[in-house]
C-alpha cells in the first residue's frame, strides 16, 4: 500500500534502520553528540536563532508556543481544523482569543489581520498555519507577519509550519516561532515536535510558562545538547538520519525545488482530468481536490490500486481528498498515484482511460514535451 496522506508520511528504509538499534540512554556523551549534530542540521533547516525539540506530537509545539509567547490575547487564523486549534489552546489556558474565520479554501487576507490588530490593541501574538492541512491552503504568512510587526513591533508571530518546514522556503524574518512535527514533512513516525525561535521570542519567554512545555527550561538545556526531561532518543536518531539524507540528496533547496515540481506536475495532471483544486491558494505540501465522488474515488484508490490518500474532516468529510507531496517521494510512486486517480475516474464512468494524467505528470516532472 502506498501511503500518500499528508501526514503521516512514509519513513524511508534507511531511517527505519537507523532507529532499529537498542535504546540509548539520554544522559550520555553518545546521545549528546547525536543531539548536537541534529541541532546543527536543524539550524540550517529552520534558519531561526534557536531550535528546540520536544517529545510530543505537533500540537504540543502549538501549545508550547501559545502559552510561552502569548500573555494576553491571541489572534488566531481559522481557515481549517488546525487554525481553529490555536484558538482552543488559548482559551484552555485562560488567554483571550480573537479569531479570523474563513471557509477552508480561503486564506486570511493581510487587511483582515491589520483591521483586527487595530481594533484589538491587547493582541500580543498571532498564530497562523503556513500550510493549513485541513484544506491544503497556503496562508500569506510572511506578508501578514511583516504587516503585523509594522503596527506592533513587539507582537509575536507563531507560524505553524508542520506541513511547510522541509517543503518550501520560508522567510523567517518576522516569524518568532516556527513549528514542525516529525510525521509530516520530516518523514518520521509521530512523537517529536520542533520549534524554531527568534531572539525576540526568547526574550519574551523569559522564565517561561507551564511545566512540561516551559520553553525556558528547554532552551537552557538544549543549548547544552540535552533536554529538560527524557528525550525522544529514537526519533532524534531518526531525525538526524533524515537530515543527513536530505543533505546527501543535494540539501534543502534541492528538496524544495523537487517538491515544487512535484506539486506542479500533480496539479496539472489532475486538472487535465477535469478535477478541481479546492483551495484558492494551494500549498505545495499536498493537492486537495473537492469532488462529489471524493469518497468513491478514495475507496477505489485504496481497494483496487493500493493507494492511501486522505479524506476531509468535519464539514468536508466525503467532499475532498488530499494527496501528499511532502518528503523524499519517488517519481515512479507519484506517477502511479495520478494514474490511479485516472483509473478510478474511469471505473466510476466519469471518463475513458487514455493515460492523460501520467503523460502530463511525466512531461512536467522530466521536463519533456515542454
Ligand atoms: C498535523 C498538523 C498539526 C499537528 O497535529 P498532531 O496530530 O498533534 O501532530 C498541526 N498543524 C498542522 C498544519 C498539521 O498538519
PDB file of N, CA and C in Angstrom, residues 178-275:
ATOM      1  N   UNK A 178       8.526  29.047  14.761  1.00  0.00           N
ATOM      2  CA  UNK A 178       8.241  28.270  13.552  1.00  0.00           C
ATOM      3  C   UNK A 178       8.154  26.808  13.976  1.00  0.00           C
ATOM      4  N   UNK A 179       6.957  26.205  13.785  1.00  0.00           N
ATOM      5  CA  UNK A 179       6.718  24.865  14.331  1.00  0.00           C
ATOM      6  C   UNK A 179       6.811  23.785  13.265  1.00  0.00           C
ATOM      7  N   UNK A 180       7.322  22.628  13.669  1.00  0.00           N
ATOM      8  CA  UNK A 180       7.346  21.469  12.776  1.00  0.00           C
ATOM      9  C   UNK A 180       7.016  20.218  13.576  1.00  0.00           C
ATOM     10  N   UNK A 181       6.647  19.166  12.869  1.00  0.00           N
ATOM     11  CA  UNK A 181       6.299  17.904  13.538  1.00  0.00           C
ATOM     12  C   UNK A 181       6.909  16.741  12.775  1.00  0.00           C
ATOM     13  N   UNK A 182       7.229  15.679  13.492  1.00  0.00           N
ATOM     14  CA  UNK A 182       8.015  14.601  12.882  1.00  0.00           C
ATOM     15  C   UNK A 182       7.288  13.846  11.771  1.00  0.00           C
ATOM     16  N   UNK A 183       5.970  13.646  11.886  1.00  0.00           N
ATOM     17  CA  UNK A 183       5.297  12.690  10.977  1.00  0.00           C
ATOM     18  C   UNK A 183       4.801  13.306   9.674  1.00  0.00           C
ATOM     19  N   UNK A 184       5.180  14.562   9.409  1.00  0.00           N
ATOM     20  CA  UNK A 184       4.719  15.174   8.160  1.00  0.00           C
ATOM     21  C   UNK A 184       5.929  15.292   7.218  1.00  0.00           C
ATOM     22  N   UNK A 185       6.402  16.517   6.983  1.00  0.00           N
ATOM     23  CA  UNK A 185       7.485  16.687   6.004  1.00  0.00           C
ATOM     24  C   UNK A 185       8.782  16.022   6.462  1.00  0.00           C
ATOM     25  N   UNK A 186       8.917  15.734   7.751  1.00  0.00           N
ATOM     26  CA  UNK A 186      10.182  15.179   8.237  1.00  0.00           C
ATOM     27  C   UNK A 186      10.251  13.651   8.155  1.00  0.00           C
ATOM     28  N   UNK A 187       9.201  13.032   7.623  1.00  0.00           N
ATOM     29  CA  UNK A 187       9.256  11.605   7.252  1.00  0.00           C
ATOM     30  C   UNK A 187       9.598  10.655   8.393  1.00  0.00           C
ATOM     31  N   UNK A 188       9.142  10.991   9.596  1.00  0.00           N
ATOM     32  CA  UNK A 188       9.423  10.154  10.767  1.00  0.00           C
ATOM     33  C   UNK A 188       8.111   9.642  11.360  1.00  0.00           C
ATOM     34  N   UNK A 189       8.190   8.661  12.242  1.00  0.00           N
ATOM     35  CA  UNK A 189       6.975   8.316  12.987  1.00  0.00           C
ATOM     36  C   UNK A 189       6.547   9.511  13.853  1.00  0.00           C
ATOM     37  N   UNK A 190       5.275   9.563  14.291  1.00  0.00           N
ATOM     38  CA  UNK A 190       4.838  10.660  15.152  1.00  0.00           C
ATOM     39  C   UNK A 190       5.531  10.641  16.503  1.00  0.00           C
ATOM     40  N   UNK A 191       5.605  11.783  17.179  1.00  0.00           N
ATOM     41  CA  UNK A 191       6.116  11.813  18.553  1.00  0.00           C
ATOM     42  C   UNK A 191       7.178  12.856  18.835  1.00  0.00           C
ATOM     43  N   UNK A 192       7.617  13.567  17.790  1.00  0.00           N
ATOM     44  CA  UNK A 192       8.617  14.612  18.012  1.00  0.00           C
ATOM     45  C   UNK A 192       8.083  15.897  17.393  1.00  0.00           C
ATOM     46  N   UNK A 193       8.167  17.005  18.132  1.00  0.00           N
ATOM     47  CA  UNK A 193       7.808  18.299  17.532  1.00  0.00           C
ATOM     48  C   UNK A 193       8.987  19.244  17.691  1.00  0.00           C
ATOM     49  N   UNK A 194       9.015  20.274  16.869  1.00  0.00           N
ATOM     50  CA  UNK A 194      10.157  21.191  16.856  1.00  0.00           C
ATOM     51  C   UNK A 194       9.681  22.625  16.824  1.00  0.00           C
ATOM     52  N   UNK A 195      10.461  23.493  17.469  1.00  0.00           N
ATOM     53  CA  UNK A 195      10.148  24.924  17.465  1.00  0.00           C
ATOM     54  C   UNK A 195      11.397  25.713  17.133  1.00  0.00           C
ATOM     55  N   UNK A 196      11.356  26.459  16.051  1.00  0.00           N
ATOM     56  CA  UNK A 196      12.405  27.437  15.761  1.00  0.00           C
ATOM     57  C   UNK A 196      11.994  28.735  16.429  1.00  0.00           C
ATOM     58  N   UNK A 197      12.918  29.396  17.121  1.00  0.00           N
ATOM     59  CA  UNK A 197      12.565  30.603  17.875  1.00  0.00           C
ATOM     60  C   UNK A 197      13.457  31.778  17.495  1.00  0.00           C
ATOM     61  N   UNK A 198      12.873  32.986  17.493  1.00  0.00           N
ATOM     62  CA  UNK A 198      13.663  34.199  17.269  1.00  0.00           C
ATOM     63  C   UNK A 198      14.240  34.660  18.607  1.00  0.00           C
ATOM     64  N   UNK A 199      15.238  35.540  18.551  1.00  0.00           N
ATOM     65  CA  UNK A 199      15.779  36.109  19.795  1.00  0.00           C
ATOM     66  C   UNK A 199      14.716  36.904  20.544  1.00  0.00           C
ATOM     67  N   UNK A 200      13.833  37.586  19.788  1.00  0.00           N
ATOM     68  CA  UNK A 200      12.738  38.330  20.431  1.00  0.00           C
ATOM     69  C   UNK A 200      11.814  37.379  21.183  1.00  0.00           C
ATOM     70  N   UNK A 201      11.586  36.208  20.607  1.00  0.00           N
ATOM     71  CA  UNK A 201      10.740  35.210  21.289  1.00  0.00           C
ATOM     72  C   UNK A 201      11.409  34.752  22.581  1.00  0.00           C
ATOM     73  N   UNK A 202      12.701  34.487  22.497  1.00  0.00           N
ATOM     74  CA  UNK A 202      13.433  34.014  23.689  1.00  0.00           C
ATOM     75  C   UNK A 202      13.350  35.062  24.805  1.00  0.00           C
ATOM     76  N   UNK A 203      13.429  36.336  24.407  1.00  0.00           N
ATOM     77  CA  UNK A 203      13.338  37.421  25.376  1.00  0.00           C
ATOM     78  C   UNK A 203      11.955  37.432  26.026  1.00  0.00           C
ATOM     79  N   UNK A 204      10.913  37.299  25.210  1.00  0.00           N
ATOM     80  CA  UNK A 204       9.554  37.324  25.763  1.00  0.00           C
ATOM     81  C   UNK A 204       9.289  36.085  26.633  1.00  0.00           C
ATOM     82  N   UNK A 205       9.848  34.951  26.260  1.00  0.00           N
ATOM     83  CA  UNK A 205       9.649  33.729  27.044  1.00  0.00           C
ATOM     84  C   UNK A 205      10.156  33.936  28.474  1.00  0.00           C
ATOM     85  N   UNK A 206      11.276  34.623  28.608  1.00  0.00           N
ATOM     86  CA  UNK A 206      11.816  34.923  29.949  1.00  0.00           C
ATOM     87  C   UNK A 206      11.965  33.670  30.780  1.00  0.00           C
ATOM     88  N   UNK A 207      11.273  33.621  31.928  1.00  0.00           N
ATOM     89  CA  UNK A 207      11.342  32.449  32.800  1.00  0.00           C
ATOM     90  C   UNK A 207      10.407  31.338  32.315  1.00  0.00           C
ATOM     91  N   UNK A 208       9.618  31.630  31.280  1.00  0.00           N
ATOM     92  CA  UNK A 208       8.764  30.599  30.694  1.00  0.00           C
ATOM     93  C   UNK A 208       7.441  30.419  31.418  1.00  0.00           C
ATOM     94  N   UNK A 209       6.511  29.713  30.740  1.00  0.00           N
ATOM     95  CA  UNK A 209       5.188  29.400  31.308  1.00  0.00           C
ATOM     96  C   UNK A 209       4.957  27.901  31.180  1.00  0.00           C
ATOM     97  N   UNK A 210       4.125  27.376  32.057  1.00  0.00           N
ATOM     98  CA  UNK A 210       3.808  25.957  32.016  1.00  0.00           C
ATOM     99  C   UNK A 210       4.898  25.148  32.708  1.00  0.00           C
ATOM    100  N   UNK A 211       4.743  23.832  32.651  1.00  0.00           N
ATOM    101  CA  UNK A 211       5.771  22.997  33.283  1.00  0.00           C
ATOM    102  C   UNK A 211       6.484  22.149  32.239  1.00  0.00           C
ATOM    103  N   UNK A 212       5.818  21.102  31.721  1.00  0.00           N
ATOM    104  CA  UNK A 212       6.478  20.269  30.698  1.00  0.00           C
ATOM    105  C   UNK A 212       6.779  21.090  29.449  1.00  0.00           C
ATOM    106  N   UNK A 213       5.869  22.002  29.118  1.00  0.00           N
ATOM    107  CA  UNK A 213       6.029  22.779  27.885  1.00  0.00           C
ATOM    108  C   UNK A 213       6.690  24.138  28.151  1.00  0.00           C
ATOM    109  N   UNK A 214       7.342  24.273  29.300  1.00  0.00           N
ATOM    110  CA  UNK A 214       8.041  25.522  29.601  1.00  0.00           C
ATOM    111  C   UNK A 214       9.269  25.643  28.703  1.00  0.00           C
ATOM    112  N   UNK A 215       9.218  26.592  27.788  1.00  0.00           N
ATOM    113  CA  UNK A 215      10.298  26.681  26.804  1.00  0.00           C
ATOM    114  C   UNK A 215      11.604  27.213  27.400  1.00  0.00           C
ATOM    115  N   UNK A 216      11.511  27.952  28.499  1.00  0.00           N
ATOM    116  CA  UNK A 216      12.750  28.459  29.109  1.00  0.00           C
ATOM    117  C   UNK A 216      13.620  27.297  29.592  1.00  0.00           C
ATOM    118  N   UNK A 217      12.991  26.301  30.225  1.00  0.00           N
ATOM    119  CA  UNK A 217      13.794  25.148  30.705  1.00  0.00           C
ATOM    120  C   UNK A 217      14.404  24.393  29.532  1.00  0.00           C
ATOM    121  N   UNK A 218      13.646  24.271  28.447  1.00  0.00           N
ATOM    122  CA  UNK A 218      14.181  23.536  27.290  1.00  0.00           C
ATOM    123  C   UNK A 218      15.307  24.318  26.606  1.00  0.00           C
ATOM    124  N   UNK A 219      15.124  25.622  26.460  1.00  0.00           N
ATOM    125  CA  UNK A 219      16.175  26.420  25.798  1.00  0.00           C
ATOM    126  C   UNK A 219      17.484  26.256  26.570  1.00  0.00           C
ATOM    127  N   UNK A 220      17.378  26.376  27.891  1.00  0.00           N
ATOM    128  CA  UNK A 220      18.573  26.283  28.742  1.00  0.00           C
ATOM    129  C   UNK A 220      19.279  24.934  28.535  1.00  0.00           C
ATOM    130  N   UNK A 221      18.511  23.851  28.602  1.00  0.00           N
ATOM    131  CA  UNK A 221      19.092  22.507  28.490  1.00  0.00           C
ATOM    132  C   UNK A 221      19.582  22.210  27.078  1.00  0.00           C
ATOM    133  N   UNK A 222      18.781  22.584  26.083  1.00  0.00           N
ATOM    134  CA  UNK A 222      19.116  22.162  24.721  1.00  0.00           C
ATOM    135  C   UNK A 222      20.327  22.906  24.173  1.00  0.00           C
ATOM    136  N   UNK A 223      20.602  24.087  24.709  1.00  0.00           N
ATOM    137  CA  UNK A 223      21.854  24.780  24.356  1.00  0.00           C
ATOM    138  C   UNK A 223      23.059  23.940  24.798  1.00  0.00           C
ATOM    139  N   UNK A 224      22.815  23.095  25.830  1.00  0.00           N
ATOM    140  CA  UNK A 224      23.886  22.202  26.319  1.00  0.00           C
ATOM    141  C   UNK A 224      23.743  20.793  25.737  1.00  0.00           C
ATOM    142  N   UNK A 225      22.984  20.673  24.659  1.00  0.00           N
ATOM    143  CA  UNK A 225      22.799  19.406  23.947  1.00  0.00           C
ATOM    144  C   UNK A 225      22.157  18.301  24.789  1.00  0.00           C
ATOM    145  N   UNK A 226      21.237  18.730  25.652  1.00  0.00           N
ATOM    146  CA  UNK A 226      20.452  17.753  26.397  1.00  0.00           C
ATOM    147  C   UNK A 226      19.032  18.313  26.527  1.00  0.00           C
ATOM    148  N   UNK A 227      18.141  17.590  27.175  1.00  0.00           N
ATOM    149  CA  UNK A 227      16.750  18.034  27.278  1.00  0.00           C
ATOM    150  C   UNK A 227      16.342  18.112  28.744  1.00  0.00           C
ATOM    151  N   UNK A 228      15.292  18.881  29.035  1.00  0.00           N
ATOM    152  CA  UNK A 228      14.861  19.023  30.431  1.00  0.00           C
ATOM    153  C   UNK A 228      14.325  17.691  30.956  1.00  0.00           C
ATOM    154  N   UNK A 229      13.585  16.958  30.111  1.00  0.00           N
ATOM    155  CA  UNK A 229      13.026  15.656  30.508  1.00  0.00           C
ATOM    156  C   UNK A 229      13.565  14.618  29.539  1.00  0.00           C
ATOM    157  N   UNK A 230      13.144  13.371  29.649  1.00  0.00           N
ATOM    158  CA  UNK A 230      13.709  12.330  28.779  1.00  0.00           C
ATOM    159  C   UNK A 230      13.497  12.680  27.310  1.00  0.00           C
ATOM    160  N   UNK A 231      14.574  12.664  26.558  1.00  0.00           N
ATOM    161  CA  UNK A 231      14.484  12.994  25.133  1.00  0.00           C
ATOM    162  C   UNK A 231      13.845  11.835  24.375  1.00  0.00           C
ATOM    163  N   UNK A 232      13.233  12.153  23.240  1.00  0.00           N
ATOM    164  CA  UNK A 232      12.717  11.114  22.329  1.00  0.00           C
ATOM    165  C   UNK A 232      13.934  10.598  21.557  1.00  0.00           C
ATOM    166  N   UNK A 233      14.729   9.768  22.232  1.00  0.00           N
ATOM    167  CA  UNK A 233      16.052   9.391  21.690  1.00  0.00           C
ATOM    168  C   UNK A 233      15.948   8.731  20.311  1.00  0.00           C
ATOM    169  N   UNK A 234      15.065   7.750  20.180  1.00  0.00           N
ATOM    170  CA  UNK A 234      14.979   7.007  18.915  1.00  0.00           C
ATOM    171  C   UNK A 234      14.563   7.932  17.767  1.00  0.00           C
ATOM    172  N   UNK A 235      13.599   8.812  18.042  1.00  0.00           N
ATOM    173  CA  UNK A 235      13.148   9.738  16.997  1.00  0.00           C
ATOM    174  C   UNK A 235      14.232  10.758  16.659  1.00  0.00           C
ATOM    175  N   UNK A 236      15.025  11.144  17.653  1.00  0.00           N
ATOM    176  CA  UNK A 236      16.120  12.086  17.392  1.00  0.00           C
ATOM    177  C   UNK A 236      17.154  11.430  16.480  1.00  0.00           C
ATOM    178  N   UNK A 237      17.449  10.166  16.746  1.00  0.00           N
ATOM    179  CA  UNK A 237      18.380   9.421  15.887  1.00  0.00           C
ATOM    180  C   UNK A 237      17.809   9.340  14.464  1.00  0.00           C
ATOM    181  N   UNK A 238      16.512   9.094  14.364  1.00  0.00           N
ATOM    182  CA  UNK A 238      15.846   9.053  13.052  1.00  0.00           C
ATOM    183  C   UNK A 238      15.901  10.408  12.364  1.00  0.00           C
ATOM    184  N   UNK A 239      15.700  11.469  13.149  1.00  0.00           N
ATOM    185  CA  UNK A 239      15.716  12.819  12.575  1.00  0.00           C
ATOM    186  C   UNK A 239      17.093  13.148  12.002  1.00  0.00           C
ATOM    187  N   UNK A 240      18.133  12.771  12.744  1.00  0.00           N
ATOM    188  CA  UNK A 240      19.492  13.019  12.226  1.00  0.00           C
ATOM    189  C   UNK A 240      19.686  12.297  10.889  1.00  0.00           C
ATOM    190  N   UNK A 241      19.194  11.063  10.825  1.00  0.00           N
ATOM    191  CA  UNK A 241      19.325  10.300   9.574  1.00  0.00           C
ATOM    192  C   UNK A 241      18.548  10.987   8.431  1.00  0.00           C
ATOM    193  N   UNK A 242      17.343  11.473   8.728  1.00  0.00           N
ATOM    194  CA  UNK A 242      16.546  12.191   7.714  1.00  0.00           C
ATOM    195  C   UNK A 242      17.316  13.414   7.218  1.00  0.00           C
ATOM    196  N   UNK A 243      17.839  14.192   8.172  1.00  0.00           N
ATOM    197  CA  UNK A 243      18.504  15.449   7.796  1.00  0.00           C
ATOM    198  C   UNK A 243      19.796  15.176   7.031  1.00  0.00           C
ATOM    199  N   UNK A 244      20.498  14.093   7.390  1.00  0.00           N
ATOM    200  CA  UNK A 244      21.707  13.719   6.642  1.00  0.00           C
ATOM    201  C   UNK A 244      21.338  13.226   5.231  1.00  0.00           C
ATOM    202  N   UNK A 245      20.219  12.534   5.133  1.00  0.00           N
ATOM    203  CA  UNK A 245      19.766  12.044   3.820  1.00  0.00           C
ATOM    204  C   UNK A 245      19.414  13.219   2.913  1.00  0.00           C
ATOM    205  N   UNK A 246      18.719  14.208   3.467  1.00  0.00           N
ATOM    206  CA  UNK A 246      18.355  15.402   2.683  1.00  0.00           C
ATOM    207  C   UNK A 246      19.631  16.099   2.200  1.00  0.00           C
ATOM    208  N   UNK A 247      20.598  16.223   3.107  1.00  0.00           N
ATOM    209  CA  UNK A 247      21.877  16.871   2.790  1.00  0.00           C
ATOM    210  C   UNK A 247      22.591  16.128   1.653  1.00  0.00           C
ATOM    211  N   UNK A 248      22.640  14.793   1.777  1.00  0.00           N
ATOM    212  CA  UNK A 248      23.327  13.969   0.768  1.00  0.00           C
ATOM    213  C   UNK A 248      22.610  14.022  -0.575  1.00  0.00           C
ATOM    214  N   UNK A 249      21.322  14.352  -0.530  1.00  0.00           N
ATOM    215  CA  UNK A 249      20.486  14.402  -1.733  1.00  0.00           C
ATOM    216  C   UNK A 249      20.520  15.775  -2.406  1.00  0.00           C
ATOM    217  N   UNK A 250      21.409  16.645  -1.947  1.00  0.00           N
ATOM    218  CA  UNK A 250      21.526  17.967  -2.579  1.00  0.00           C
ATOM    219  C   UNK A 250      21.122  19.122  -1.677  1.00  0.00           C
ATOM    220  N   UNK A 251      20.725  18.810  -0.456  1.00  0.00           N
ATOM    221  CA  UNK A 251      20.382  19.862   0.509  1.00  0.00           C
ATOM    222  C   UNK A 251      18.920  20.276   0.441  1.00  0.00           C
ATOM    223  N   UNK A 252      18.534  21.162   1.371  1.00  0.00           N
ATOM    224  CA  UNK A 252      17.117  21.539   1.477  1.00  0.00           C
ATOM    225  C   UNK A 252      16.622  22.291   0.242  1.00  0.00           C
ATOM    226  N   UNK A 253      17.482  23.102  -0.375  1.00  0.00           N
ATOM    227  CA  UNK A 253      16.999  23.857  -1.539  1.00  0.00           C
ATOM    228  C   UNK A 253      16.619  22.923  -2.681  1.00  0.00           C
ATOM    229  N   UNK A 254      17.405  21.861  -2.859  1.00  0.00           N
ATOM    230  CA  UNK A 254      17.081  20.862  -3.895  1.00  0.00           C
ATOM    231  C   UNK A 254      15.773  20.162  -3.536  1.00  0.00           C
ATOM    232  N   UNK A 255      15.586  19.877  -2.263  1.00  0.00           N
ATOM    233  CA  UNK A 255      14.339  19.239  -1.813  1.00  0.00           C
ATOM    234  C   UNK A 255      13.138  20.155  -2.108  1.00  0.00           C
ATOM    235  N   UNK A 256      13.293  21.449  -1.829  1.00  0.00           N
ATOM    236  CA  UNK A 256      12.206  22.407  -2.088  1.00  0.00           C
ATOM    237  C   UNK A 256      11.881  22.462  -3.578  1.00  0.00           C
ATOM    238  N   UNK A 257      12.920  22.469  -4.414  1.00  0.00           N
ATOM    239  CA  UNK A 257      12.685  22.530  -5.863  1.00  0.00           C
ATOM    240  C   UNK A 257      11.946  21.290  -6.347  1.00  0.00           C
ATOM    241  N   UNK A 258      12.392  20.122  -5.862  1.00  0.00           N
ATOM    242  CA  UNK A 258      11.744  18.880  -6.297  1.00  0.00           C
ATOM    243  C   UNK A 258      10.293  18.823  -5.830  1.00  0.00           C
ATOM    244  N   UNK A 259      10.060  19.306  -4.597  1.00  0.00           N
ATOM    245  CA  UNK A 259       8.683  19.287  -4.073  1.00  0.00           C
ATOM    246  C   UNK A 259       7.797  20.216  -4.900  1.00  0.00           C
ATOM    247  N   UNK A 260       8.329  21.377  -5.263  1.00  0.00           N
ATOM    248  CA  UNK A 260       7.574  22.349  -6.063  1.00  0.00           C
ATOM    249  C   UNK A 260       7.219  21.763  -7.434  1.00  0.00           C
ATOM    250  N   UNK A 261       8.204  21.116  -8.055  1.00  0.00           N
ATOM    251  CA  UNK A 261       7.945  20.496  -9.364  1.00  0.00           C
ATOM    252  C   UNK A 261       6.885  19.406  -9.231  1.00  0.00           C
ATOM    253  N   UNK A 262       6.998  18.602  -8.190  1.00  0.00           N
ATOM    254  CA  UNK A 262       6.029  17.530  -7.948  1.00  0.00           C
ATOM    255  C   UNK A 262       4.626  18.112  -7.786  1.00  0.00           C
ATOM    256  N   UNK A 263       4.532  19.195  -7.001  1.00  0.00           N
ATOM    257  CA  UNK A 263       3.228  19.831  -6.769  1.00  0.00           C
ATOM    258  C   UNK A 263       2.649  20.321  -8.091  1.00  0.00           C
ATOM    259  N   UNK A 264       3.488  20.933  -8.916  1.00  0.00           N
ATOM    260  CA  UNK A 264       3.008  21.446 -10.210  1.00  0.00           C
ATOM    261  C   UNK A 264       2.570  20.300 -11.120  1.00  0.00           C
ATOM    262  N   UNK A 265       3.350  19.221 -11.122  1.00  0.00           N
ATOM    263  CA  UNK A 265       3.052  18.092 -12.002  1.00  0.00           C
ATOM    264  C   UNK A 265       1.746  17.398 -11.584  1.00  0.00           C
ATOM    265  N   UNK A 266       1.567  17.206 -10.274  1.00  0.00           N
ATOM    266  CA  UNK A 266       0.343  16.547  -9.801  1.00  0.00           C
ATOM    267  C   UNK A 266      -0.866  17.433 -10.081  1.00  0.00           C
ATOM    268  N   UNK A 267      -0.728  18.730  -9.799  1.00  0.00           N
ATOM    269  CA  UNK A 267      -1.832  19.665 -10.023  1.00  0.00           C
ATOM    270  C   UNK A 267      -2.260  19.647 -11.493  1.00  0.00           C
ATOM    271  N   UNK A 268      -1.271  19.770 -12.399  1.00  0.00           N
ATOM    272  CA  UNK A 268      -1.600  19.811 -13.828  1.00  0.00           C
ATOM    273  C   UNK A 268      -2.213  18.491 -14.288  1.00  0.00           C
ATOM    274  N   UNK A 269      -1.676  17.376 -13.782  1.00  0.00           N
ATOM    275  CA  UNK A 269      -2.188  16.063 -14.182  1.00  0.00           C
ATOM    276  C   UNK A 269      -3.646  15.900 -13.764  1.00  0.00           C
ATOM    277  N   UNK A 270      -3.966  16.323 -12.540  1.00  0.00           N
ATOM    278  CA  UNK A 270      -5.340  16.144 -12.049  1.00  0.00           C
ATOM    279  C   UNK A 270      -6.296  17.143 -12.702  1.00  0.00           C
ATOM    280  N   UNK A 271      -5.799  18.343 -12.964  1.00  0.00           N
ATOM    281  CA  UNK A 271      -6.654  19.322 -13.666  1.00  0.00           C
ATOM    282  C   UNK A 271      -6.976  18.848 -15.078  1.00  0.00           C
ATOM    283  N   UNK A 272      -6.017  18.140 -15.692  1.00  0.00           N
ATOM    284  CA  UNK A 272      -6.253  17.617 -17.046  1.00  0.00           C
ATOM    285  C   UNK A 272      -7.337  16.537 -17.041  1.00  0.00           C
ATOM    286  N   UNK A 273      -7.624  15.992 -15.844  1.00  0.00           N
ATOM    287  CA  UNK A 273      -8.719  15.015 -15.706  1.00  0.00           C
ATOM    288  C   UNK A 273     -10.032  15.727 -15.366  1.00  0.00           C
ATOM    289  N   UNK A 274     -10.024  17.057 -15.451  1.00  0.00           N
ATOM    290  CA  UNK A 274     -11.180  17.892 -15.092  1.00  0.00           C
ATOM    291  C   UNK A 274     -11.502  17.847 -13.607  1.00  0.00           C
ATOM    292  N   UNK A 275     -10.496  17.562 -12.793  1.00  0.00           N
ATOM    293  CA  UNK A 275     -10.704  17.628 -11.345  1.00  0.00           C
ATOM    294  C   UNK A 275     -10.426  19.061 -10.896  1.00  0.00           C
TER     295      UNK A 275
END
